[in-house]
């Protein structure tokens, strides 16, 4: 009966298995990090992920534009309401330039719109940009709809006109909900839109769990821990996260040690097989010498 000790058993495993297992652990721990609760990690550089942030911001701005248009159409029963003799064309209205640098105090965006009026001298059109701030904490949630308060911060007349009329907040954001107690107009958002708005604000502040690409951030972090090359741009904040990170570092160190041990053993074994056993080689060489000596003696006797 052959018995294997722990040392022999570990060496019997192929070194390639340890490489595959090492890479497998990187993906396993990245999934664990991904599933941890929000704010388990702080991402110091998430605000500089312009490609990801801009993609999410673009989707939010598109949803905001649709939401404001729907609110105006529902309130005026037309997509071209008349405001004090001026036609407000919702089809030309667009929300742009989302800013979350002051989150959570406020989120700022720009509203571009056009006003048109027919006069004796012909049609007059003016283009304007109005900047608003949304206060995320000042909200009311009712039937999966979120109402957040709006505050104007700036108005820029893009095409100057002496006939320009600047719509009031009440005209741009008509509020027909009688139960609301806000002193200023409100922006009506779906619950998903509000969560997306909060998510990009939190992502800018270093907690991008709800921003797209979060799994790849955790895979990058897991690979850094496994290879001892973590740069410190992602930092665990909770005790659970720190314990898991420490566990991965220790397990990775053990796997690397087993891989190196098996690799050295395999190389030694290959060298031994190619060179042969030194003791056996010496015995064979000694036997050949004796036979050659005996043959030489027999040949000399035959000659004599």
CSV table of C-alpha atoms in Angstrom, one decimal:
chain,number,residue,atom,x,y,z
A,1,UNK,CA,0.0,0.0,0.0
A,2,UNK,CA,1.4,3.4,-1.1
A,3,UNK,CA,0.9,6.3,1.3
A,4,UNK,CA,1.3,9.9,0.3
A,5,UNK,CA,2.2,12.5,2.8
A,6,UNK,CA,1.0,16.1,2.6
A,7,UNK,CA,4.2,17.2,0.8
A,8,UNK,CA,4.0,14.5,-1.8
A,9,UNK,CA,0.3,15.0,-2.3
A,10,UNK,CA,0.8,18.8,-3.0
A,11,UNK,CA,3.6,18.0,-5.3
A,12,UNK,CA,1.5,15.5,-7.2
A,13,UNK,CA,-0.8,18.4,-8.4
A,14,UNK,CA,0.3,20.0,-11.6
A,15,UNK,CA,1.7,23.5,-11.5
A,16,UNK,CA,-0.8,24.4,-14.2
A,17,UNK,CA,-3.6,23.7,-11.9
A,18,UNK,CA,-2.4,26.3,-9.4
A,19,UNK,CA,-2.2,28.9,-12.2
A,20,UNK,CA,-5.8,28.2,-13.2
A,21,UNK,CA,-6.9,28.2,-9.5
A,22,UNK,CA,-5.1,31.5,-8.9
A,23,UNK,CA,-6.9,33.2,-11.8
A,24,UNK,CA,-10.2,31.6,-10.8
A,25,UNK,CA,-9.8,33.1,-7.3
A,26,UNK,CA,-9.5,36.6,-8.8
A,27,UNK,CA,-12.9,36.2,-10.5
A,28,UNK,CA,-14.5,34.7,-7.4
A,29,UNK,CA,-13.4,37.5,-5.1
A,30,UNK,CA,-14.4,40.1,-7.7
A,31,UNK,CA,-18.0,38.7,-7.6
A,32,UNK,CA,-17.9,38.8,-3.7
A,33,UNK,CA,-16.8,42.4,-3.8
A,34,UNK,CA,-19.5,43.3,-6.3
A,35,UNK,CA,-22.2,41.7,-4.1
A,36,UNK,CA,-21.1,43.5,-0.9
A,37,UNK,CA,-23.5,46.3,0.4
A,38,UNK,CA,-23.2,49.9,-0.9
A,39,UNK,CA,-20.4,52.0,0.6
A,40,UNK,CA,-18.2,49.1,1.4
A,41,UNK,CA,-15.5,50.6,-0.8
A,42,UNK,CA,-14.4,54.1,-1.5
A,43,UNK,CA,-13.3,54.9,-5.1
A,44,UNK,CA,-11.0,57.9,-5.1
A,45,UNK,CA,-10.9,58.2,-8.9
A,46,UNK,CA,-14.5,57.4,-9.8
A,47,UNK,CA,-15.2,61.1,-10.5
A,48,UNK,CA,-12.6,61.0,-13.3
A,49,UNK,CA,-14.3,58.2,-15.2
A,50,UNK,CA,-15.6,60.6,-17.8
A,51,UNK,CA,-16.6,58.0,-20.3
A,52,UNK,CA,-18.8,56.1,-17.8
A,53,UNK,CA,-20.1,59.1,-16.1
A,54,UNK,CA,-20.9,60.9,-19.3
A,55,UNK,CA,-22.8,57.8,-20.6
A,56,UNK,CA,-24.9,57.6,-17.5
A,57,UNK,CA,-25.4,61.4,-17.5
A,58,UNK,CA,-26.6,61.3,-21.1
A,59,UNK,CA,-29.2,58.7,-20.3
A,60,UNK,CA,-30.4,60.8,-17.3
A,61,UNK,CA,-30.6,64.0,-19.3
A,62,UNK,CA,-32.6,62.2,-22.0
A,63,UNK,CA,-35.0,60.9,-19.3
A,64,UNK,CA,-35.3,64.4,-17.8
A,65,UNK,CA,-36.2,65.9,-21.1
A,66,UNK,CA,-38.9,63.3,-21.7
A,67,UNK,CA,-40.2,63.8,-18.2
A,68,UNK,CA,-40.4,67.6,-18.4
A,69,UNK,CA,-42.0,67.4,-21.9
A,70,UNK,CA,-44.7,65.0,-20.6
A,71,UNK,CA,-45.4,67.2,-17.6
A,72,UNK,CA,-45.9,70.3,-19.8
A,73,UNK,CA,-48.1,68.3,-22.3
A,74,UNK,CA,-50.2,66.8,-19.5
A,75,UNK,CA,-50.7,70.3,-18.0
A,76,UNK,CA,-51.5,72.3,-21.1
A,77,UNK,CA,-53.0,69.4,-23.2
A,78,UNK,CA,-50.7,70.3,-26.1
A,79,UNK,CA,-47.0,70.1,-27.0
A,80,UNK,CA,-47.0,73.8,-28.2
A,81,UNK,CA,-48.6,75.7,-25.3
A,82,UNK,CA,-49.3,79.4,-25.6
A,83,UNK,CA,-47.6,81.4,-22.7
A,84,UNK,CA,-48.7,85.1,-22.7
A,85,UNK,CA,-48.9,85.2,-26.5
A,86,UNK,CA,-45.6,83.2,-27.0
A,87,UNK,CA,-45.6,79.6,-28.4
A,88,UNK,CA,-43.5,77.3,-26.2
A,89,UNK,CA,-42.3,74.5,-28.5
A,90,UNK,CA,-41.6,71.4,-26.4
A,91,UNK,CA,-40.1,69.6,-29.4
A,92,UNK,CA,-37.2,72.0,-29.4
A,93,UNK,CA,-36.7,71.8,-25.6
A,94,UNK,CA,-33.7,69.9,-24.3
A,95,UNK,CA,-32.0,69.3,-21.0
A,96,UNK,CA,-28.2,69.4,-21.0
A,97,UNK,CA,-25.1,69.8,-18.8
A,98,UNK,CA,-25.8,67.8,-15.7
A,99,UNK,CA,-23.6,68.8,-12.8
A,100,UNK,CA,-23.2,66.9,-9.6
A,101,UNK,CA,-20.2,68.6,-8.2
A,102,UNK,CA,-22.3,70.0,-5.3
A,103,UNK,CA,-24.0,66.8,-4.5
A,104,UNK,CA,-25.8,66.0,-2.1
A,105,UNK,CA,-26.7,69.7,-1.6
A,106,UNK,CA,-27.9,70.1,-5.1
A,107,UNK,CA,-27.8,68.8,-8.7
A,108,UNK,CA,-27.7,71.4,-11.5
A,109,UNK,CA,-28.8,71.1,-15.1
A,110,UNK,CA,-29.4,73.5,-18.0
A,111,UNK,CA,-32.7,73.7,-19.9
A,112,UNK,CA,-32.6,74.9,-23.5
A,113,UNK,CA,-35.9,76.0,-25.0
A,114,UNK,CA,-37.4,78.2,-27.8
A,115,UNK,CA,-40.2,80.8,-27.7
A,116,UNK,CA,-41.9,81.9,-30.9
A,117,UNK,CA,-44.4,84.7,-31.7
A,118,UNK,CA,-46.1,86.0,-34.8
A,119,UNK,CA,-46.1,89.8,-35.2
A,120,UNK,CA,-47.0,92.3,-37.9
A,121,UNK,CA,-43.3,92.3,-38.9
A,122,UNK,CA,-43.1,88.5,-39.1
A,123,UNK,CA,-42.3,85.7,-36.7
A,124,UNK,CA,-40.0,86.3,-33.8
A,125,UNK,CA,-38.0,83.4,-32.2
A,126,UNK,CA,-35.8,83.5,-29.2
A,127,UNK,CA,-33.6,80.8,-27.8
A,128,UNK,CA,-32.8,80.7,-24.1
A,129,UNK,CA,-30.9,78.6,-21.6
A,130,UNK,CA,-32.2,78.4,-18.1
A,131,UNK,CA,-30.2,76.8,-15.3
A,132,UNK,CA,-32.0,75.0,-12.4
A,133,UNK,CA,-30.9,73.3,-9.2
A,134,UNK,CA,-32.6,70.2,-7.9
A,135,UNK,CA,-32.4,69.6,-4.1
A,136,UNK,CA,-32.4,65.8,-3.8
A,137,UNK,CA,-33.3,65.8,0.0
A,138,UNK,CA,-36.3,68.1,-0.5
A,139,UNK,CA,-38.6,65.5,-2.0
A,140,UNK,CA,-42.0,63.9,-1.7
A,141,UNK,CA,-42.6,60.3,-2.9
A,142,UNK,CA,-46.1,59.3,-3.8
A,143,UNK,CA,-47.2,56.3,-5.8
A,144,UNK,CA,-43.7,55.6,-7.2
A,145,UNK,CA,-43.4,59.2,-8.3
A,146,UNK,CA,-40.8,61.6,-6.8
A,147,UNK,CA,-41.4,65.3,-6.6
A,148,UNK,CA,-38.2,67.4,-6.0
A,149,UNK,CA,-38.0,71.1,-5.5
A,150,UNK,CA,-36.5,73.4,-8.2
A,151,UNK,CA,-34.5,76.5,-7.7
A,152,UNK,CA,-33.4,78.8,-10.7
A,153,UNK,CA,-29.7,79.7,-10.6
A,154,UNK,CA,-29.2,81.5,-13.9
A,155,UNK,CA,-30.8,82.5,-17.2
A,156,UNK,CA,-28.9,83.2,-20.5
A,157,UNK,CA,-30.6,84.7,-23.6
A,158,UNK,CA,-28.8,82.9,-26.4
A,159,UNK,CA,-30.5,84.9,-29.2
A,160,UNK,CA,-31.2,88.4,-27.8
A,161,UNK,CA,-34.5,90.0,-28.6
A,162,UNK,CA,-36.3,93.0,-27.2
A,163,UNK,CA,-39.5,91.0,-27.5
A,164,UNK,CA,-38.2,88.2,-25.3
A,165,UNK,CA,-40.5,86.9,-22.7
A,166,UNK,CA,-39.0,84.8,-19.9
A,167,UNK,CA,-41.4,82.1,-18.7
A,168,UNK,CA,-41.8,81.8,-15.0
A,169,UNK,CA,-41.0,78.6,-13.1
A,170,UNK,CA,-44.7,78.0,-12.7
A,171,UNK,CA,-45.2,78.2,-16.4
A,172,UNK,CA,-42.3,75.9,-17.3
A,173,UNK,CA,-43.0,73.4,-14.5
A,174,UNK,CA,-46.8,73.6,-13.9
A,175,UNK,CA,-47.7,71.8,-10.7
A,176,UNK,CA,-51.2,70.4,-10.6
A,177,UNK,CA,-50.7,68.2,-7.5
A,178,UNK,CA,-52.7,69.9,-4.8
A,179,UNK,CA,-51.2,67.9,-2.0
A,180,UNK,CA,-47.7,69.2,-2.5
A,181,UNK,CA,-46.6,71.7,0.2
A,182,UNK,CA,-43.4,73.0,-1.6
A,183,UNK,CA,-43.4,76.8,-1.8
A,184,UNK,CA,-41.6,76.6,-5.2
A,185,UNK,CA,-42.3,74.5,-8.4
A,186,UNK,CA,-41.3,70.9,-8.4
A,187,UNK,CA,-39.8,68.5,-10.9
A,188,UNK,CA,-41.8,65.2,-11.3
A,189,UNK,CA,-39.6,62.1,-11.7
A,190,UNK,CA,-40.3,58.4,-11.7
A,191,UNK,CA,-38.7,56.5,-8.9
A,192,UNK,CA,-36.1,54.9,-11.3
A,193,UNK,CA,-35.2,58.3,-12.6
A,194,UNK,CA,-34.7,59.7,-9.1
A,195,UNK,CA,-32.5,56.7,-8.2
A,196,UNK,CA,-30.4,57.2,-11.3
A,197,UNK,CA,-29.9,60.8,-10.5
A,198,UNK,CA,-28.8,59.9,-6.9
A,199,UNK,CA,-26.6,57.1,-8.2
A,200,UNK,CA,-24.5,59.4,-10.5
A,201,UNK,CA,-24.2,61.9,-7.6
A,202,UNK,CA,-22.9,59.2,-5.3
A,203,UNK,CA,-20.6,57.9,-8.0
A,204,UNK,CA,-19.0,61.4,-8.3
A,205,UNK,CA,-18.5,61.3,-4.5
A,206,UNK,CA,-16.6,58.0,-4.6
A,207,UNK,CA,-19.4,55.4,-4.3
A,208,UNK,CA,-20.2,54.3,-7.9
A,209,UNK,CA,-21.9,51.0,-7.0
A,210,UNK,CA,-25.0,52.0,-9.1
A,211,UNK,CA,-23.0,53.4,-12.0
A,212,UNK,CA,-22.4,51.2,-14.9
A,213,UNK,CA,-19.1,49.3,-15.0
A,214,UNK,CA,-19.0,48.5,-11.3
A,215,UNK,CA,-18.1,44.8,-11.7
A,216,UNK,CA,-15.1,45.7,-13.8
A,217,UNK,CA,-13.9,48.1,-11.1
A,218,UNK,CA,-14.1,45.2,-8.6
A,219,UNK,CA,-12.3,42.8,-11.0
A,220,UNK,CA,-9.5,45.4,-11.3
A,221,UNK,CA,-9.4,45.7,-7.6
A,222,UNK,CA,-9.3,41.9,-7.1
A,223,UNK,CA,-6.5,41.5,-9.6
A,224,UNK,CA,-4.5,44.2,-7.8
A,225,UNK,CA,-4.9,42.4,-4.4
A,226,UNK,CA,-4.0,39.0,-5.8
A,227,UNK,CA,-0.8,40.4,-7.4
A,228,UNK,CA,0.1,42.8,-4.6
A,229,UNK,CA,-0.2,45.7,-7.1
A,230,UNK,CA,-3.2,47.5,-5.7
A,231,UNK,CA,-2.7,51.2,-6.2
A,232,UNK,CA,-4.9,52.5,-3.3
A,233,UNK,CA,-7.5,54.1,-5.6
A,234,UNK,CA,-10.1,51.7,-4.2
A,235,UNK,CA,-10.2,51.3,-0.4
A,236,UNK,CA,-12.3,49.0,1.8
A,237,UNK,CA,-14.3,50.9,4.4
A,238,UNK,CA,-16.2,48.3,6.4
A,239,UNK,CA,-14.9,45.5,8.6
A,240,UNK,CA,-16.4,42.8,6.4
A,241,UNK,CA,-14.8,44.2,3.3
A,242,UNK,CA,-11.4,44.5,5.0
A,243,UNK,CA,-11.7,40.9,6.2
A,244,UNK,CA,-12.4,39.6,2.8
A,245,UNK,CA,-9.6,41.6,1.2
A,246,UNK,CA,-7.2,40.2,3.8
A,247,UNK,CA,-8.4,36.7,3.1
A,248,UNK,CA,-7.8,37.0,-0.6
A,249,UNK,CA,-4.3,38.4,-0.1
A,250,UNK,CA,-3.4,35.5,2.2
A,251,UNK,CA,-5.0,32.8,0.0
A,252,UNK,CA,-3.3,34.2,-3.0
A,253,UNK,CA,0.1,34.1,-1.2
A,254,UNK,CA,-0.4,30.5,-0.3
A,255,UNK,CA,-1.4,29.5,-3.8
A,256,UNK,CA,1.7,31.3,-5.3
A,257,UNK,CA,3.9,29.4,-2.8
A,258,UNK,CA,2.3,26.0,-3.7
A,259,UNK,CA,2.8,26.9,-7.4
A,260,UNK,CA,6.5,27.7,-7.0
A,261,UNK,CA,7.1,24.6,-4.8
A,262,UNK,CA,5.5,22.4,-7.5
A,263,UNK,CA,7.3,24.1,-10.3
A,264,UNK,CA,10.7,23.6,-8.6
A,265,UNK,CA,9.8,20.0,-8.0
A,266,UNK,CA,8.8,19.4,-11.6
A,267,UNK,CA,12.0,21.1,-12.9
A,268,UNK,CA,14.1,19.0,-10.6
A,269,UNK,CA,12.3,15.8,-11.7
A,270,UNK,CA,12.8,16.7,-15.4
A,271,UNK,CA,16.6,17.3,-14.9
A,272,UNK,CA,16.9,14.0,-13.0
A,273,UNK,CA,15.2,12.1,-15.7
A,274,UNK,CA,17.4,13.6,-18.4
A,275,UNK,CA,20.6,13.1,-16.5
A,276,UNK,CA,19.8,9.9,-14.7
A,277,UNK,CA,20.5,8.8,-11.2
A,278,UNK,CA,24.2,9.8,-10.3
A,279,UNK,CA,24.6,6.6,-8.2
A,280,UNK,CA,23.3,4.4,-10.8
A,281,UNK,CA,25.3,6.1,-13.5
A,282,UNK,CA,28.4,5.6,-11.4
A,283,UNK,CA,27.6,1.9,-10.9
A,284,UNK,CA,27.0,1.4,-14.6
A,285,UNK,CA,30.2,3.2,-15.5
A,286,UNK,CA,32.2,1.1,-13.1
A,287,UNK,CA,30.7,-2.1,-14.6
A,288,UNK,CA,31.6,-1.0,-18.1
A,289,UNK,CA,35.2,-0.3,-17.0
A,290,UNK,CA,35.5,-3.8,-15.4
A,291,UNK,CA,34.2,-5.5,-18.6
A,292,UNK,CA,36.5,-3.4,-20.8
A,293,UNK,CA,39.5,-4.3,-18.6
A,294,UNK,CA,38.6,-8.0,-18.7
A,295,UNK,CA,38.3,-7.9,-22.5
A,296,UNK,CA,41.6,-6.2,-22.8
A,297,UNK,CA,43.3,-8.8,-20.6
A,298,UNK,CA,41.7,-11.6,-22.6
A,299,UNK,CA,42.9,-10.0,-25.9
A,300,UNK,CA,46.5,-9.6,-24.5
A,301,UNK,CA,46.5,-13.3,-23.4
A,302,UNK,CA,45.3,-14.4,-26.8
A,303,UNK,CA,48.1,-12.5,-28.5
A,304,UNK,CA,50.7,-13.9,-26.2
